[in-house]
Coordinates of C-alpha atoms and ligand atoms in Angstrom, one line a residue:
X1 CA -13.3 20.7 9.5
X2 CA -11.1 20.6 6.5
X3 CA -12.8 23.0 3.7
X4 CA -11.3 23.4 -0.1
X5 CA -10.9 26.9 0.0
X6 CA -11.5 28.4 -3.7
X7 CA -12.0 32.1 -5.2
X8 CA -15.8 30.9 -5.3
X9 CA -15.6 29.8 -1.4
X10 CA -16.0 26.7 0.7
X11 CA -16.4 23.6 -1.1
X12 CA -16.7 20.1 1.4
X13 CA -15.7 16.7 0.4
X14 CA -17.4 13.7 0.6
X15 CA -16.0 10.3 0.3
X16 CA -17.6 6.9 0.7
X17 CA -15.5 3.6 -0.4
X18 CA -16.4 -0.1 -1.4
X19 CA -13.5 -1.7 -0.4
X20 CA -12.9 -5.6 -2.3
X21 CA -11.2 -7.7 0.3
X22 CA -10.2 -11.4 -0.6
X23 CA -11.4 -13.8 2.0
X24 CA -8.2 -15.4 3.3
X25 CA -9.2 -18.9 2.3
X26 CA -7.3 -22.8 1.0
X27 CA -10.5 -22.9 -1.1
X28 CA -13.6 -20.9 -2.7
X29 CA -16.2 -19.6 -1.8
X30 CA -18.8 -22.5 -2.9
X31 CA -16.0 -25.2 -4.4
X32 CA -13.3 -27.0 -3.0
X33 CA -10.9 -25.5 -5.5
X34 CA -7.7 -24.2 -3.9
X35 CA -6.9 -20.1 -4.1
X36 CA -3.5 -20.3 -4.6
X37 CA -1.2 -17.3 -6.1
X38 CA 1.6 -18.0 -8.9
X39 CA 0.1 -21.2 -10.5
X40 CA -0.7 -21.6 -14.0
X41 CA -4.0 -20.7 -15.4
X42 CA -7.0 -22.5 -15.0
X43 CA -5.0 -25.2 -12.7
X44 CA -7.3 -23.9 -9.5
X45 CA -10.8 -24.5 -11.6
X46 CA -13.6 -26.4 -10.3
X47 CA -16.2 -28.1 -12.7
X48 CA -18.5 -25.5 -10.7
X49 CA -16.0 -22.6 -11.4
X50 CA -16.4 -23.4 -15.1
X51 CA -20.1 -23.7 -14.8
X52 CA -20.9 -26.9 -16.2
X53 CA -24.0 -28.0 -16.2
X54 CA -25.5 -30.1 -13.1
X55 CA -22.7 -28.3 -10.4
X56 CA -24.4 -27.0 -7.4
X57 CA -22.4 -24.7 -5.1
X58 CA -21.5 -25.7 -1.4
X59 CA -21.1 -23.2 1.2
X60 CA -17.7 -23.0 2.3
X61 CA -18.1 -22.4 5.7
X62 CA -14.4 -21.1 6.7
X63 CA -15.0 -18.2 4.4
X64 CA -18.2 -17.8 6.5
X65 CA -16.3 -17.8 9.5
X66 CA -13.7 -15.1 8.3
X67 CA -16.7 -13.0 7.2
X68 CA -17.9 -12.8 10.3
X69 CA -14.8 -12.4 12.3
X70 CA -13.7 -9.3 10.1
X71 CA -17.8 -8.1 10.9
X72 CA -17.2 -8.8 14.8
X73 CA -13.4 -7.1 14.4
X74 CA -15.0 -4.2 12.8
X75 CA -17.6 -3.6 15.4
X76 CA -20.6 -4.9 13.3
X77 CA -23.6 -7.0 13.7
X78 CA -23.9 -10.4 12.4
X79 CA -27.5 -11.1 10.6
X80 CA -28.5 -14.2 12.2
X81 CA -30.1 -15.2 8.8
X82 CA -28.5 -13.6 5.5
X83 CA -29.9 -14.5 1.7
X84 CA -27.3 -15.0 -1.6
X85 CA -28.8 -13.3 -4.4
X86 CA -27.8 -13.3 -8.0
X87 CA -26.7 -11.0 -9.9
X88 CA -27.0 -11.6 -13.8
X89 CA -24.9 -10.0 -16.5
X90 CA -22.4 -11.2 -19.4
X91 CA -18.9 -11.4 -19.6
X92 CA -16.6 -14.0 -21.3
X93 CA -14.7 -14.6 -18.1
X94 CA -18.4 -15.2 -16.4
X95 CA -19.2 -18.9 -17.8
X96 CA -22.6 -19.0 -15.6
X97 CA -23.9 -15.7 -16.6
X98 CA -24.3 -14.2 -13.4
X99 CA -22.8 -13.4 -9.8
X100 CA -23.5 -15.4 -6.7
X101 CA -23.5 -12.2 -4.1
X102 CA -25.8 -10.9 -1.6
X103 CA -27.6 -7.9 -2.3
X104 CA -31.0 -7.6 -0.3
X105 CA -30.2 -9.1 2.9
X106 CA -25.6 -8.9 3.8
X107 CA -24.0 -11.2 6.6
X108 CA -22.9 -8.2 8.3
X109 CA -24.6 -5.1 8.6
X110 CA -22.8 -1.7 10.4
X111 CA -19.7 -1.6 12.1
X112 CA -17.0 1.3 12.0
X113 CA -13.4 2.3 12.2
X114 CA -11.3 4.5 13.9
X115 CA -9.4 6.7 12.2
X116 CA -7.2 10.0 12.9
X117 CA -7.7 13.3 11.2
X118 CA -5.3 15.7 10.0
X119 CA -6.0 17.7 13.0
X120 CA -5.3 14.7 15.5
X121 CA -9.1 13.9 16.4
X122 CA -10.1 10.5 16.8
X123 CA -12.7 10.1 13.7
X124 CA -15.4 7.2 13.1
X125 CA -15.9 6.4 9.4
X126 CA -19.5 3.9 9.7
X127 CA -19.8 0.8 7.8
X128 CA -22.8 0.8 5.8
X129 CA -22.6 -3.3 5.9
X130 CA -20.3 -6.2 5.0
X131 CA -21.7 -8.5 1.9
X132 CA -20.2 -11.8 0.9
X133 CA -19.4 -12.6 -3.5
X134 CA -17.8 -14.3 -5.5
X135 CA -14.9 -13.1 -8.0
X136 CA -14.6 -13.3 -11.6
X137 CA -12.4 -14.9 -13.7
X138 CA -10.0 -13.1 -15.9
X139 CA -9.5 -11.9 -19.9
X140 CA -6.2 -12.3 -21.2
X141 CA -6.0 -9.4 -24.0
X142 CA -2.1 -9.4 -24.5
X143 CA -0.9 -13.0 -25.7
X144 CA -1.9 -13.1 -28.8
X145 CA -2.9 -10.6 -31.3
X146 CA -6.2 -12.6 -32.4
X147 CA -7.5 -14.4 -29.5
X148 CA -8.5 -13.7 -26.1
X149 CA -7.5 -16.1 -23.2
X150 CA -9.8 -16.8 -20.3
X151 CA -8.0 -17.6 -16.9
X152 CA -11.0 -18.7 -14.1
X153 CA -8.4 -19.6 -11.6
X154 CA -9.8 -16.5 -9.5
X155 CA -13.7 -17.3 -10.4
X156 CA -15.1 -18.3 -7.2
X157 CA -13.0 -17.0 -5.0
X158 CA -14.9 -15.3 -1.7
X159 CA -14.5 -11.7 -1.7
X160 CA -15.7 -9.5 0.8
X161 CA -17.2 -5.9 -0.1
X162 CA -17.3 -3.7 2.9
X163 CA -19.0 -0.4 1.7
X164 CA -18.7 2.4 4.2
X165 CA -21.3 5.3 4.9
X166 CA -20.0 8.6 3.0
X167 CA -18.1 9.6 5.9
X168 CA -14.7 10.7 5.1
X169 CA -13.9 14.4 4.4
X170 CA -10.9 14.3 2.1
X171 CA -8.3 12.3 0.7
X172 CA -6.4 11.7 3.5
X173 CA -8.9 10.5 5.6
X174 CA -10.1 8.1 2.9
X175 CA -6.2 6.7 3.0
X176 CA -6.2 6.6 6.9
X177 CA -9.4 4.9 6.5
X178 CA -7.8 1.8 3.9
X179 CA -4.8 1.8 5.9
X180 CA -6.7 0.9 9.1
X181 CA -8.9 -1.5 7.5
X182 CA -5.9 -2.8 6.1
X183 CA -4.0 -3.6 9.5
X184 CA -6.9 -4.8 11.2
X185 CA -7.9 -7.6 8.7
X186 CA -4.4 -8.4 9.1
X187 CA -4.5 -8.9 12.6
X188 CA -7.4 -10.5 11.7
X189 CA -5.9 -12.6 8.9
X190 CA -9.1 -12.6 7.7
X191 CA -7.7 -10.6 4.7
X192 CA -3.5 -10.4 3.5
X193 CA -4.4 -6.8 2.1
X194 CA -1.9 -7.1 -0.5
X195 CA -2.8 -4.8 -2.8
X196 CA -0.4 -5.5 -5.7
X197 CA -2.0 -8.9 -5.6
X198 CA -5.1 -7.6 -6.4
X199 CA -5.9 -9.2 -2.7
X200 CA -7.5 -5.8 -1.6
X201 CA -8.8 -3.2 -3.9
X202 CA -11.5 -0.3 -3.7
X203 CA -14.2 1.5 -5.5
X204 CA -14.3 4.9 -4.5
X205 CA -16.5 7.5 -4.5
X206 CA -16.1 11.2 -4.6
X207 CA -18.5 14.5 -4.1
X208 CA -18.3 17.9 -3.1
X209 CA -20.9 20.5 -2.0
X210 CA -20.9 23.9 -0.1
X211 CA -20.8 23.4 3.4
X212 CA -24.0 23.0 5.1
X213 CA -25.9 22.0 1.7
X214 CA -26.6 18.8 0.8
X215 CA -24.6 16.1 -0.8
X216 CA -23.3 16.9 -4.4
X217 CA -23.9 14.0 -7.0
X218 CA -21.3 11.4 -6.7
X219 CA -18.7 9.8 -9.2
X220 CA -17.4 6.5 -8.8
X221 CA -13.6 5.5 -9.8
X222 CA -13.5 1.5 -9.9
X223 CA -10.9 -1.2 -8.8
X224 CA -8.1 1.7 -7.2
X225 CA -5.3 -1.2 -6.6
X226 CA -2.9 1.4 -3.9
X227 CA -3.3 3.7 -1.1
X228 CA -1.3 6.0 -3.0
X229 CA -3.5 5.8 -6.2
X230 CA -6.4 6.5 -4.1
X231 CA -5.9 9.7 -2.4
X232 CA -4.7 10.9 -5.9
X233 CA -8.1 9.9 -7.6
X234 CA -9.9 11.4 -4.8
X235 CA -7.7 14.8 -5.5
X236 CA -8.5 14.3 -9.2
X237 CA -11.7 14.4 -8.5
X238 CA -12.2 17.2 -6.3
X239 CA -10.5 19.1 -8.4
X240 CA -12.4 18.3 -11.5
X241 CA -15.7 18.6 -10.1
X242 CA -15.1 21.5 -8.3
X243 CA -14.0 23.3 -11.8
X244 CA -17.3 21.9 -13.0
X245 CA -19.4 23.4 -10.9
X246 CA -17.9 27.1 -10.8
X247 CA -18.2 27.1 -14.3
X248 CA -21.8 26.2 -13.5
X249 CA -22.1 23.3 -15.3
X250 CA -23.3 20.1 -13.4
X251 CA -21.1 17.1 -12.1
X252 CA -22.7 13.6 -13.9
X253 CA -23.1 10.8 -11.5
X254 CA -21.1 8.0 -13.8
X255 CA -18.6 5.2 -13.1
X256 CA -14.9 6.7 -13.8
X257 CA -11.3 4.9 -14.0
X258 CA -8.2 6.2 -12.5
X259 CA -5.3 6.2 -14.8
X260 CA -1.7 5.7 -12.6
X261 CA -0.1 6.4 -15.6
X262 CA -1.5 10.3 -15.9
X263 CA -2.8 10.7 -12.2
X264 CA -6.0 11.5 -13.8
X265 CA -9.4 9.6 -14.2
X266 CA -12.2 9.5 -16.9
X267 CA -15.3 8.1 -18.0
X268 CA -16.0 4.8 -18.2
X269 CA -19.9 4.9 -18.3
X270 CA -22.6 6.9 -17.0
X271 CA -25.4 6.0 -14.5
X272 CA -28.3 5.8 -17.5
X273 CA -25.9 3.2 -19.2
X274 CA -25.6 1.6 -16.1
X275 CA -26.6 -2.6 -16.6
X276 CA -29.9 -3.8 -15.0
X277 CA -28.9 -7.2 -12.9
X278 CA -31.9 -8.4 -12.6
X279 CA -31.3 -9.7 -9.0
X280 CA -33.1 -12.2 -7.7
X281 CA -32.7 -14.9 -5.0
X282 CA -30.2 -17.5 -5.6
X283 CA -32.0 -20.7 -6.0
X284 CA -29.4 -23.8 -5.5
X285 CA -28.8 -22.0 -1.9
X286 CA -30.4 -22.1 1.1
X287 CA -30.5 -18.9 3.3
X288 CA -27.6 -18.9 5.8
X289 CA -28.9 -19.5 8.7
X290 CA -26.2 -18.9 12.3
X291 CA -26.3 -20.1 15.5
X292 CA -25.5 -17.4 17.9
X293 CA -23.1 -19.6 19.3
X294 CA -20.8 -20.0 16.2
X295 CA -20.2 -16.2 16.7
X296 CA -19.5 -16.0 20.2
X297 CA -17.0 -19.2 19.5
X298 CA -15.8 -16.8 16.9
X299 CA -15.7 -13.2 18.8
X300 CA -13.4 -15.3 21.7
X301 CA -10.5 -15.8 19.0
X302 CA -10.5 -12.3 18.0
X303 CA -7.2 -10.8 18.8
X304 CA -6.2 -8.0 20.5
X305 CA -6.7 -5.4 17.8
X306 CA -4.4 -2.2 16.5
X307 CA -6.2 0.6 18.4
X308 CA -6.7 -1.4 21.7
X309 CA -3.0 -3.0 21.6
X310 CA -1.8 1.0 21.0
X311 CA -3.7 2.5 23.6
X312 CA -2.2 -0.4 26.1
X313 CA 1.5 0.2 24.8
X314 CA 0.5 4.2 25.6
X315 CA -0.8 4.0 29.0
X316 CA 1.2 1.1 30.3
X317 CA 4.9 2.0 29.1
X318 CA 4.1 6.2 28.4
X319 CA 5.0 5.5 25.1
X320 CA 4.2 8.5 22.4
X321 CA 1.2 8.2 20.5
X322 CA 3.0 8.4 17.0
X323 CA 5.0 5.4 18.6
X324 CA 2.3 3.5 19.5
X325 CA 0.4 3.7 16.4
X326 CA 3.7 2.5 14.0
X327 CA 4.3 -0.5 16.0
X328 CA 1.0 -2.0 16.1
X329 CA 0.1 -1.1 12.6
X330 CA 1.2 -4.8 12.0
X331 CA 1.1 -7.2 14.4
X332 CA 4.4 -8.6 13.9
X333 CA 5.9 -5.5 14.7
X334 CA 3.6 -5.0 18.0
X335 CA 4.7 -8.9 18.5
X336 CA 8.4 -8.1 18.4
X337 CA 8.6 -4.9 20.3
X338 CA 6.4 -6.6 23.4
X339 CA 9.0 -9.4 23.1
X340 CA 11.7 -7.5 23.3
X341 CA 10.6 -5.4 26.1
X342 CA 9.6 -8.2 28.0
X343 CA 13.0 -10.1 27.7
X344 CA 14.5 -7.1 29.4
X345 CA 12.0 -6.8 31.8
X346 CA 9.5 -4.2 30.4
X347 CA 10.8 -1.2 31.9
X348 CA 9.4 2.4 31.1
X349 CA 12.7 3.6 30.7
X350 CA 13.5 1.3 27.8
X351 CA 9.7 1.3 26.0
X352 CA 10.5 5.0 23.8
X353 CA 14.2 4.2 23.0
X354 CA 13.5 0.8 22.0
X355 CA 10.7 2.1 19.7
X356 CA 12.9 4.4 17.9
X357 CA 15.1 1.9 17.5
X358 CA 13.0 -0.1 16.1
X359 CA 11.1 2.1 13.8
X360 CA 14.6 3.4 13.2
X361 CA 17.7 1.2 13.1
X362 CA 15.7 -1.9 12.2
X363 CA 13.4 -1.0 9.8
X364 CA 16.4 0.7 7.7
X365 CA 18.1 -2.7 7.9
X366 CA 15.4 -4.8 7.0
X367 CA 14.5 -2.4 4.4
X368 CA 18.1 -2.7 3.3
X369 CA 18.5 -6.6 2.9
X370 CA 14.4 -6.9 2.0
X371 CA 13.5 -8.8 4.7
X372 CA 10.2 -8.4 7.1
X373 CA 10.1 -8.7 10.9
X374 CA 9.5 -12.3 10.9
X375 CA 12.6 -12.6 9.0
X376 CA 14.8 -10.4 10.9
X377 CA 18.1 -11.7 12.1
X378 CA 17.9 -10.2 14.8
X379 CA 15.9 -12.2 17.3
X380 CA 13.9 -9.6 20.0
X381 CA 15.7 -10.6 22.8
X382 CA 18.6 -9.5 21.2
X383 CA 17.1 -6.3 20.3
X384 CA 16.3 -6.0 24.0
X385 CA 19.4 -6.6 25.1
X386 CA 21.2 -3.7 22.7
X387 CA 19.0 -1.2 24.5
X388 CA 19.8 -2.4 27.6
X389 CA 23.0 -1.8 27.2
X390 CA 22.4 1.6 25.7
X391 CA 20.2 2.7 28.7
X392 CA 23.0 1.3 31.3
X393 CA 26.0 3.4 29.6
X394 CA 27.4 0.6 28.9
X395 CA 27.5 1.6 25.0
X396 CA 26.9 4.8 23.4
X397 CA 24.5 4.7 21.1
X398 CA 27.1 6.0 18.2
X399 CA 28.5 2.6 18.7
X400 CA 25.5 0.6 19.0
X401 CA 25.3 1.4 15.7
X402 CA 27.6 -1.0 14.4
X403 CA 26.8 -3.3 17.2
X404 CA 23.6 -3.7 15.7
X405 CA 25.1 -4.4 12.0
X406 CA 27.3 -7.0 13.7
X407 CA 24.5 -9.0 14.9
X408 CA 22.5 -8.7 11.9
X409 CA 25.7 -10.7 10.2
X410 CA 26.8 -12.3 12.8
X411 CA 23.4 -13.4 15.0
X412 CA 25.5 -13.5 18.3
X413 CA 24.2 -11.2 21.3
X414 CA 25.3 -8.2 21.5
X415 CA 27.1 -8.3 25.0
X416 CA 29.4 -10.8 23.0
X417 CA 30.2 -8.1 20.2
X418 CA 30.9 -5.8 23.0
X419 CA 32.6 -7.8 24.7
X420 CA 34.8 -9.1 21.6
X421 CA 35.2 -5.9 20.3
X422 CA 36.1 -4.0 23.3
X423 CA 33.4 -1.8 22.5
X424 CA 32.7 -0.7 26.3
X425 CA 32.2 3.1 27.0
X426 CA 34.5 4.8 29.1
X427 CA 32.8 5.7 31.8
X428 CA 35.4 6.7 34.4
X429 CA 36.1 10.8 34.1
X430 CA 39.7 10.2 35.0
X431 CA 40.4 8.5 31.8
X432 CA 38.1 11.2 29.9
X433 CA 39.5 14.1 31.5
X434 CA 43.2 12.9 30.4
X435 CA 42.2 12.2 26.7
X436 CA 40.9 15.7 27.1
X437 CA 43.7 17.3 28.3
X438 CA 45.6 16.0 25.4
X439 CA 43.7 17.2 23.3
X440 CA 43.4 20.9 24.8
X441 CA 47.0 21.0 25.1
X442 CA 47.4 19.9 21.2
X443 CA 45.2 22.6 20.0
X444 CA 46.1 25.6 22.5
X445 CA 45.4 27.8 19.5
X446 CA 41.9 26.9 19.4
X447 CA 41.5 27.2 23.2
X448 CA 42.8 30.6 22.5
X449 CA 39.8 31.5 20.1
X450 CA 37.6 29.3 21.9
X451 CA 38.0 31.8 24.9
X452 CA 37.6 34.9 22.7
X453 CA 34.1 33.8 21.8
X454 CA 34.6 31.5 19.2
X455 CA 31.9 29.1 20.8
X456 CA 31.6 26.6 18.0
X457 CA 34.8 25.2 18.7
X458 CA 33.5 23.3 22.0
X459 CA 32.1 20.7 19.4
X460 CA 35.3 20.5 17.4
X461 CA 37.1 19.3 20.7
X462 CA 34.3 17.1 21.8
X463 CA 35.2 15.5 18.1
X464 CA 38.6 14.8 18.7
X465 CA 38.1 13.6 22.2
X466 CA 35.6 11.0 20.5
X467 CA 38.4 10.4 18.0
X468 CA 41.1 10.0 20.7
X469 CA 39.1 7.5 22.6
X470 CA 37.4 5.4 19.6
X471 CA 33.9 6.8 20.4
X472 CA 33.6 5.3 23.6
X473 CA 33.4 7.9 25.5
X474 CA 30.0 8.9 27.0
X475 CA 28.7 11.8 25.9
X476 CA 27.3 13.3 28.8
X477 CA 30.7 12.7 31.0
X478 CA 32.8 14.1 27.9
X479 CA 30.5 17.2 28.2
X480 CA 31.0 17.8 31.7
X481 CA 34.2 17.9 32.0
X482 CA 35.3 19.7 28.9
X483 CA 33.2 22.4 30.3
X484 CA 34.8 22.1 33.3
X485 CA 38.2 22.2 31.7
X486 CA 37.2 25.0 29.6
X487 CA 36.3 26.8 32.3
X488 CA 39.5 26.8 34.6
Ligands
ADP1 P1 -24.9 2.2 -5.1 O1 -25.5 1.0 -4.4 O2 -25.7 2.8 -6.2 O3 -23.4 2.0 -5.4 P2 -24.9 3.4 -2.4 O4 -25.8 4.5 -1.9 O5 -25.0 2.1 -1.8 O6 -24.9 3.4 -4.0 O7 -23.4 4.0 -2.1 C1 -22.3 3.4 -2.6 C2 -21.1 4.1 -2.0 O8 -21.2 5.5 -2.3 C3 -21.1 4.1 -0.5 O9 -19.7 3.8 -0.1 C4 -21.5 5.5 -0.1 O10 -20.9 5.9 1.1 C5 -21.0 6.3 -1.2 N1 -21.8 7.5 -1.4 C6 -23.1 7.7 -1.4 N2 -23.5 9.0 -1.7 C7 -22.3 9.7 -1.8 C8 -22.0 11.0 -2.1 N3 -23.0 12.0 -2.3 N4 -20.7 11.4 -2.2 C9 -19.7 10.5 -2.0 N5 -20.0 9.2 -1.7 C10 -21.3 8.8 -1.6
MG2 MG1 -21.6 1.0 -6.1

């Protein structure tokens, strides 16, 4: 258990999040508006996005579907029958006055994700339930110093709002928690998770209490937009409340925003202010009613997910748990590596180096030019073939390097580059052991020292030999027989 450890004592935190996930979707929730990103405002509106009078909203039953594949993908129970409900307040970028949502009975209820804590335990954090809504439009504040603009292009859109039990125990594990959810709706692609889009963002919660007492009153810091922004609300919070309450004072359950700018959050508005919704039953919808088959049609096209897919990679190619988990965080990258390993015949031997190189090598190039995996230029079985070649000796992996650079520019396989370049490793220890003599006999003053104790210098020859022979000589040959050499 991770404590806060204080001059006061133990202090526990509790976290619980409601996490805001855009329903990957062509159109909205109940119109056939499209959801595109980029456009101008107001071009993706609806007449029943702008409430006018005598629209009635239609179900849109792909974002149905993707509600309750992310349910089934998250381990959940579909509700058979679920209600919309309303939920009534004003705002100018709310032309109808209220919220379709669903507030009494949710699509999904339960569910959970795996996550791992700091001290390498697996960890469920519980879904409390998964509730279909629609988004809100947006006030434009900063175009003009009298008016304010109203954009609806994003009123209507289907959100999801998957609210978790209070079940994580610091800020870390509420990160682990987003990333997971994160990479599984991706797999999902129920979901893009693309935060800076304002595709994913989450309301969270914060509490502390003595261990073994009960829950401390909660504050709640709205719309956190990064995984970075919400461990450090979650610290802010801890950290404030926890001064609160040694100076014996009490911690007010309010809604708070978090501040990037400071790292700090404050008070928005406290739970007595908090707006009565008056919910009640949506009445232009019927309940939604499923047919138990729809799901299981549904549960057979769920994929292969993160945790499953790194468990296999673990116990079928001995590949390290830390490996595991960064290549099937995305898919892409799990797709990739499983390529690559198959082109070259999926041997053991080859699963751990080629991860590292992936993680590695590739990352820091794609990094480099801004590209993803999908738009690497260098195809898998290419990547699969360099690490053949490292494993056979047939390239040190000094050199392979630049081989790799090459076929980023060049997109040719890399036995060409080799073979072009005359990048081979020597590999016969005749050849080595000459270009080692040389280089003994060059520097006899520094065999001298070297034999009365000056140890180091048994990497300053290995260096020149390396130099002498254009780095293509293996490393574990050159060892060898320098020490053998060294030894006469
Ligand atoms: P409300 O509907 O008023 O927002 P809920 O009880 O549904 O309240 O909880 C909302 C969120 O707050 C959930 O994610 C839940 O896990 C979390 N939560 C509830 N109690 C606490 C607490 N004492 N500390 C931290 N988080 C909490
Ligand atoms: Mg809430």
């Amino acid at each position: 258990m991770s404590y806060i450890e204080t001059s006061s004592g133990k202090w526990e935190v509790v976290v619980g999040l409601e996490v805001h996930a855009q329903v990957t979707s062509s159109s909205k929730l109940f119109s056939d508006a499209p959801t595109g990103f980029g456009v101008y405002p107001n071009e993706n509106v609806a007449f029943f996005d702008a409430a006018i009078p005598g629209t009635l909203p239609v179900v849109n039953s792909f974002c149905i579907d993707q509600a309750i594949k992310t349910g089934l993908g998250l381990n959940g129970t579909v509700n058979l029958t679920s209600l919309f409900d309303r939920k009534n307040y004003f705002y100018a970028d709310l032309p109808t006055g209220y919220q379709i949502t669903q507030f009494y009975h949710p699509i999904i209820s339960g569910g959970y994700v795996e996550i791992e804590t700091e001290e390498g335990e697996i960890k469920r954090v519980n879904l409390d339930h998964i509730h279909l809504e629609q988004d809100a439009g947006k006030s434009i504040h900063d175009q003009s110093p009298t008016k304010t603009f109203v954009d609806l292009n994003r009123s209507g859109v289907a959100l999801m709002e998957i609210v978790t039990k209070p079940d994580m125990r610091s800020a870390e594990e509420a990160a682990s928690f987003l990333r997971k959810l994160r990479s599984i709706l991706r797999y999902l692609k129920t979901c893009d998770g693309n935060m800076d889009e304002g595709s994913m963002r989450a309301d969270v919660n914060v509490s502390v209490h003595r261990p073994g007492t009960e829950y401390g009153t909660r504050a709640e810091v709205k719309n956190v937009n990064s995984i970075k922004f919400l461990a450090a609300a979650v610290n802010f919070e801890v950290e404030r409340q926890i001064s609160i309450l040694e100076s014996g004072n009490e911690v007010k359950q309010e809604t708070r925003l978090f501040d990037s700018s400071t790292g700090k959050t404050k008070a928005m508005r406290s739970k007595e202010d908090a707006p009565d919704y008056r919910y009640f039953p949506e009445p232009d919808l019927l309940p939604l009613v499923l047919e138990q088959s729809r799901i299981d049609t549904i549960r057979s096209t769920i994929p292969e997910l993160p945790d499953s897919r790194a468990r296999r990679l673990q116990l079928d190619y001995d590949l390290p748990h830390y490996d595991a988990c960064l290549i099937t965080s995305e898919k892409e990258v799990a797709d990739f590596y499983e390529k690559a390993l198959g082109s070259v015949k999926s041997d053991k031997e080859l699963a751990k180096t080629l991860s590292s190189w992936i993680i590695g090598e590739l990352f820091a190039l794609l990094n480099k030019h801004g590209k993803t995996i999908l738009e690497s230029r260098v195809s898998p079985e290419h990547m699969g073939e360099l690490i053949f070649l490292i494993k056979t000796d047939v390239i040190s992996g000094k050199i392979a390097k630049d081989v790799l650079e090459l076929m980023w520019e060049t997109q040719k396989p890399p036995t060409d580059i080799v073979e072009e370049k005359g990048w081979k490793q020597i590999v016969s220890v005749d050849i080595i052991r000459d270009s080692l003599k040389e280089v003994l006999a060059k520097h006899s003053d520094k065999v001298a020292e070297y034999k009365g104790g000056k140890d180091k210098l048994f990497g300053f020859f290995i260096g020149q030999a390396m130099k002498e022979t254009q780095g293509k000589a293996n490393p574990q040959i050159l060892n060898e027989v320098l020490e053998e050499l060294l030894g006469e």
